[in-house]
């Protein structure tokens, strides 16, 4: 009983922190709107989680009723809200921007910039999206110029800009 009691208290405490960060990040990614996380069930230890979101100009609705891009941004908000409640110095993201359009890519990259400055987190992002790559400081790529021989390429975009400006 004691373990369950403490488990419930910790779960509710963590849930409230994650929900607070989720609302903040959702508004930042969507430039407005509202969102909330809801535990459905009497006992928090057995409850499910429902995600409700209201992008600007839309009514509050379940995650499943949002468009693909809205679902992706909402999910990114949730992932980062959990991450920020227990951050680490490095975060690896694999193709999280794949379902985003150009406008949402900008919002996503701005959020990353904010987190880097405010939380001192380093991000490693695996992506194929040209706009995400354009916003990064450094690119690493793998090419195969000759069959069976992979070569690692590194481009420091900040250094490249300085060289271009100097010439």
Short mmCIF file of C-alpha atoms in Angstrom, two decimals:
data_model
loop_
_atom_site.label_atom_id
_atom_site.label_comp_id
_atom_site.label_asym_id
_atom_site.label_seq_id
_atom_site.Cartn_x
_atom_site.Cartn_y
_atom_site.Cartn_z
CA UNK A 1 0.00 0.00 0.00
CA UNK A 2 2.80 2.40 0.90
CA UNK A 3 4.55 1.79 -2.41
CA UNK A 4 1.34 2.40 -4.35
CA UNK A 5 0.64 5.56 -2.36
CA UNK A 6 4.11 6.94 -3.04
CA UNK A 7 3.90 5.81 -6.66
CA UNK A 8 0.62 7.71 -7.13
CA UNK A 9 2.07 10.84 -5.55
CA UNK A 10 5.19 10.72 -7.71
CA UNK A 11 3.19 10.00 -10.86
CA UNK A 12 0.79 12.89 -10.25
CA UNK A 13 3.67 15.24 -9.42
CA UNK A 14 5.58 14.26 -12.58
CA UNK A 15 2.40 14.38 -14.67
CA UNK A 16 1.69 17.96 -13.55
CA UNK A 17 5.24 19.06 -14.41
CA UNK A 18 5.11 17.40 -17.83
CA UNK A 19 1.65 18.87 -18.53
CA UNK A 20 2.89 22.38 -17.64
CA UNK A 21 5.87 22.09 -20.00
CA UNK A 22 3.65 20.47 -22.67
CA UNK A 23 1.28 23.47 -22.68
CA UNK A 24 4.23 25.89 -22.89
CA UNK A 25 5.97 24.01 -25.73
CA UNK A 26 2.72 23.47 -27.65
CA UNK A 27 2.02 27.22 -27.62
CA UNK A 28 5.60 27.92 -28.69
CA UNK A 29 5.53 25.45 -31.61
CA UNK A 30 2.07 26.51 -32.80
CA UNK A 31 2.49 30.23 -32.10
CA UNK A 32 -0.59 30.06 -29.87
CA UNK A 33 -3.38 27.63 -29.26
CA UNK A 34 -3.76 25.41 -26.24
CA UNK A 35 -3.21 21.80 -25.21
CA UNK A 36 -3.53 19.55 -22.21
CA UNK A 37 -2.78 16.05 -21.02
CA UNK A 38 -5.51 14.15 -19.18
CA UNK A 39 -5.23 10.97 -17.13
CA UNK A 40 -8.38 8.94 -17.76
CA UNK A 41 -9.24 6.74 -14.84
CA UNK A 42 -9.65 6.87 -11.09
CA UNK A 43 -6.28 5.36 -10.15
CA UNK A 44 -3.32 7.21 -11.70
CA UNK A 45 -1.28 3.99 -11.65
CA UNK A 46 -3.79 2.32 -13.97
CA UNK A 47 -5.03 5.35 -15.93
CA UNK A 48 -4.48 5.94 -19.60
CA UNK A 49 -3.22 9.19 -21.09
CA UNK A 50 -5.25 11.34 -23.44
CA UNK A 51 -3.80 14.23 -25.40
CA UNK A 52 -6.04 17.15 -26.31
CA UNK A 53 -4.94 20.01 -28.50
CA UNK A 54 -6.34 23.18 -29.96
CA UNK A 55 -4.09 24.73 -32.62
CA UNK A 56 -4.83 28.43 -33.22
CA UNK A 57 -8.31 28.85 -34.70
CA UNK A 58 -9.43 25.29 -33.91
CA UNK A 59 -11.48 23.79 -31.11
CA UNK A 60 -9.99 21.51 -28.45
CA UNK A 61 -9.95 17.93 -29.76
CA UNK A 62 -8.23 14.59 -29.33
CA UNK A 63 -4.80 14.07 -30.89
CA UNK A 64 -6.22 11.52 -33.34
CA UNK A 65 -8.48 14.18 -34.92
CA UNK A 66 -5.63 16.53 -35.82
CA UNK A 67 -3.89 16.64 -39.21
CA UNK A 68 -0.64 14.71 -39.67
CA UNK A 69 1.53 17.81 -39.25
CA UNK A 70 -0.43 18.93 -36.19
CA UNK A 71 -0.07 15.46 -34.68
CA UNK A 72 3.68 15.55 -35.32
CA UNK A 73 4.11 18.99 -33.70
CA UNK A 74 1.93 17.99 -30.75
CA UNK A 75 3.97 14.81 -30.31
CA UNK A 76 7.21 16.81 -30.47
CA UNK A 77 5.79 19.06 -27.73
CA UNK A 78 5.09 16.02 -25.58
CA UNK A 79 8.49 14.41 -26.19
CA UNK A 80 10.31 17.63 -25.30
CA UNK A 81 8.12 18.25 -22.24
CA UNK A 82 9.10 14.85 -20.83
CA UNK A 83 12.73 15.45 -21.79
CA UNK A 84 12.80 18.87 -20.08
CA UNK A 85 11.49 17.40 -16.83
CA UNK A 86 14.59 15.20 -16.73
CA UNK A 87 17.08 16.69 -19.20
CA UNK A 88 20.41 15.33 -20.29
CA UNK A 89 23.25 17.27 -21.95
CA UNK A 90 22.74 15.50 -25.30
CA UNK A 91 19.54 14.65 -27.17
CA UNK A 92 19.43 12.55 -30.35
CA UNK A 93 16.43 13.06 -32.63
CA UNK A 94 15.87 10.75 -35.59
CA UNK A 95 13.64 12.10 -38.39
CA UNK A 96 11.25 13.86 -35.99
CA UNK A 97 10.77 16.58 -38.62
CA UNK A 98 9.75 14.21 -41.45
CA UNK A 99 6.01 15.00 -41.30
CA UNK A 100 6.45 18.78 -40.96
CA UNK A 101 5.92 21.39 -43.66
CA UNK A 102 8.31 24.32 -44.17
CA UNK A 103 6.51 26.67 -41.73
CA UNK A 104 6.47 24.05 -39.00
CA UNK A 105 10.14 23.20 -39.67
CA UNK A 106 10.94 26.84 -38.86
CA UNK A 107 8.97 26.64 -35.60
CA UNK A 108 10.69 23.35 -34.73
CA UNK A 109 14.17 24.78 -35.40
CA UNK A 110 13.39 27.92 -33.38
CA UNK A 111 12.37 25.71 -30.47
CA UNK A 112 15.66 23.81 -30.76
CA UNK A 113 17.58 27.11 -30.74
CA UNK A 114 15.70 28.22 -27.62
CA UNK A 115 16.40 24.95 -25.83
CA UNK A 116 20.09 25.10 -26.75
CA UNK A 117 20.37 28.62 -25.29
CA UNK A 118 18.14 28.19 -22.23
CA UNK A 119 18.99 24.60 -21.25
CA UNK A 120 22.53 24.20 -22.67
CA UNK A 121 21.53 21.01 -24.50
CA UNK A 122 23.37 19.67 -27.55
CA UNK A 123 21.18 18.14 -30.24
CA UNK A 124 22.17 15.53 -32.78
CA UNK A 125 19.51 15.46 -35.46
CA UNK A 126 19.18 12.80 -38.11
CA UNK A 127 17.23 14.39 -40.95
CA UNK A 128 16.81 14.61 -44.70
CA UNK A 129 14.95 17.93 -44.60
CA UNK A 130 16.90 20.70 -46.31
CA UNK A 131 15.49 23.47 -44.08
CA UNK A 132 16.41 21.65 -40.88
CA UNK A 133 19.92 21.11 -42.20
CA UNK A 134 20.17 24.78 -43.18
CA UNK A 135 19.44 25.86 -39.59
CA UNK A 136 22.11 23.68 -37.99
CA UNK A 137 25.65 24.70 -37.00
CA UNK A 138 27.39 21.62 -38.32
CA UNK A 139 26.50 18.88 -40.79
CA UNK A 140 27.80 15.36 -40.90
CA UNK A 141 27.05 13.20 -43.89
CA UNK A 142 27.97 9.87 -45.36
CA UNK A 143 28.56 9.45 -49.07
CA UNK A 144 29.58 6.51 -51.21
CA UNK A 145 31.60 7.85 -54.13
CA UNK A 146 32.96 4.39 -54.88
CA UNK A 147 30.89 1.25 -54.50
CA UNK A 148 31.39 -0.25 -51.04
CA UNK A 149 33.50 2.63 -49.71
CA UNK A 150 31.69 5.05 -47.40
CA UNK A 151 33.18 8.44 -46.66
CA UNK A 152 32.24 10.79 -43.81
CA UNK A 153 31.84 14.46 -44.70
CA UNK A 154 31.77 17.31 -42.19
CA UNK A 155 30.66 20.88 -42.90
CA UNK A 156 30.87 23.61 -40.26
CA UNK A 157 28.17 26.01 -41.49
CA UNK A 158 29.15 28.86 -39.14
CA UNK A 159 32.76 28.68 -40.39
CA UNK A 160 31.58 28.51 -44.01
CA UNK A 161 29.49 31.69 -43.56
CA UNK A 162 32.48 33.51 -42.02
CA UNK A 163 34.70 32.46 -44.95
CA UNK A 164 32.06 33.61 -47.45
CA UNK A 165 31.63 36.97 -45.69
CA UNK A 166 35.41 37.50 -45.61
CA UNK A 167 35.79 36.94 -49.35
#
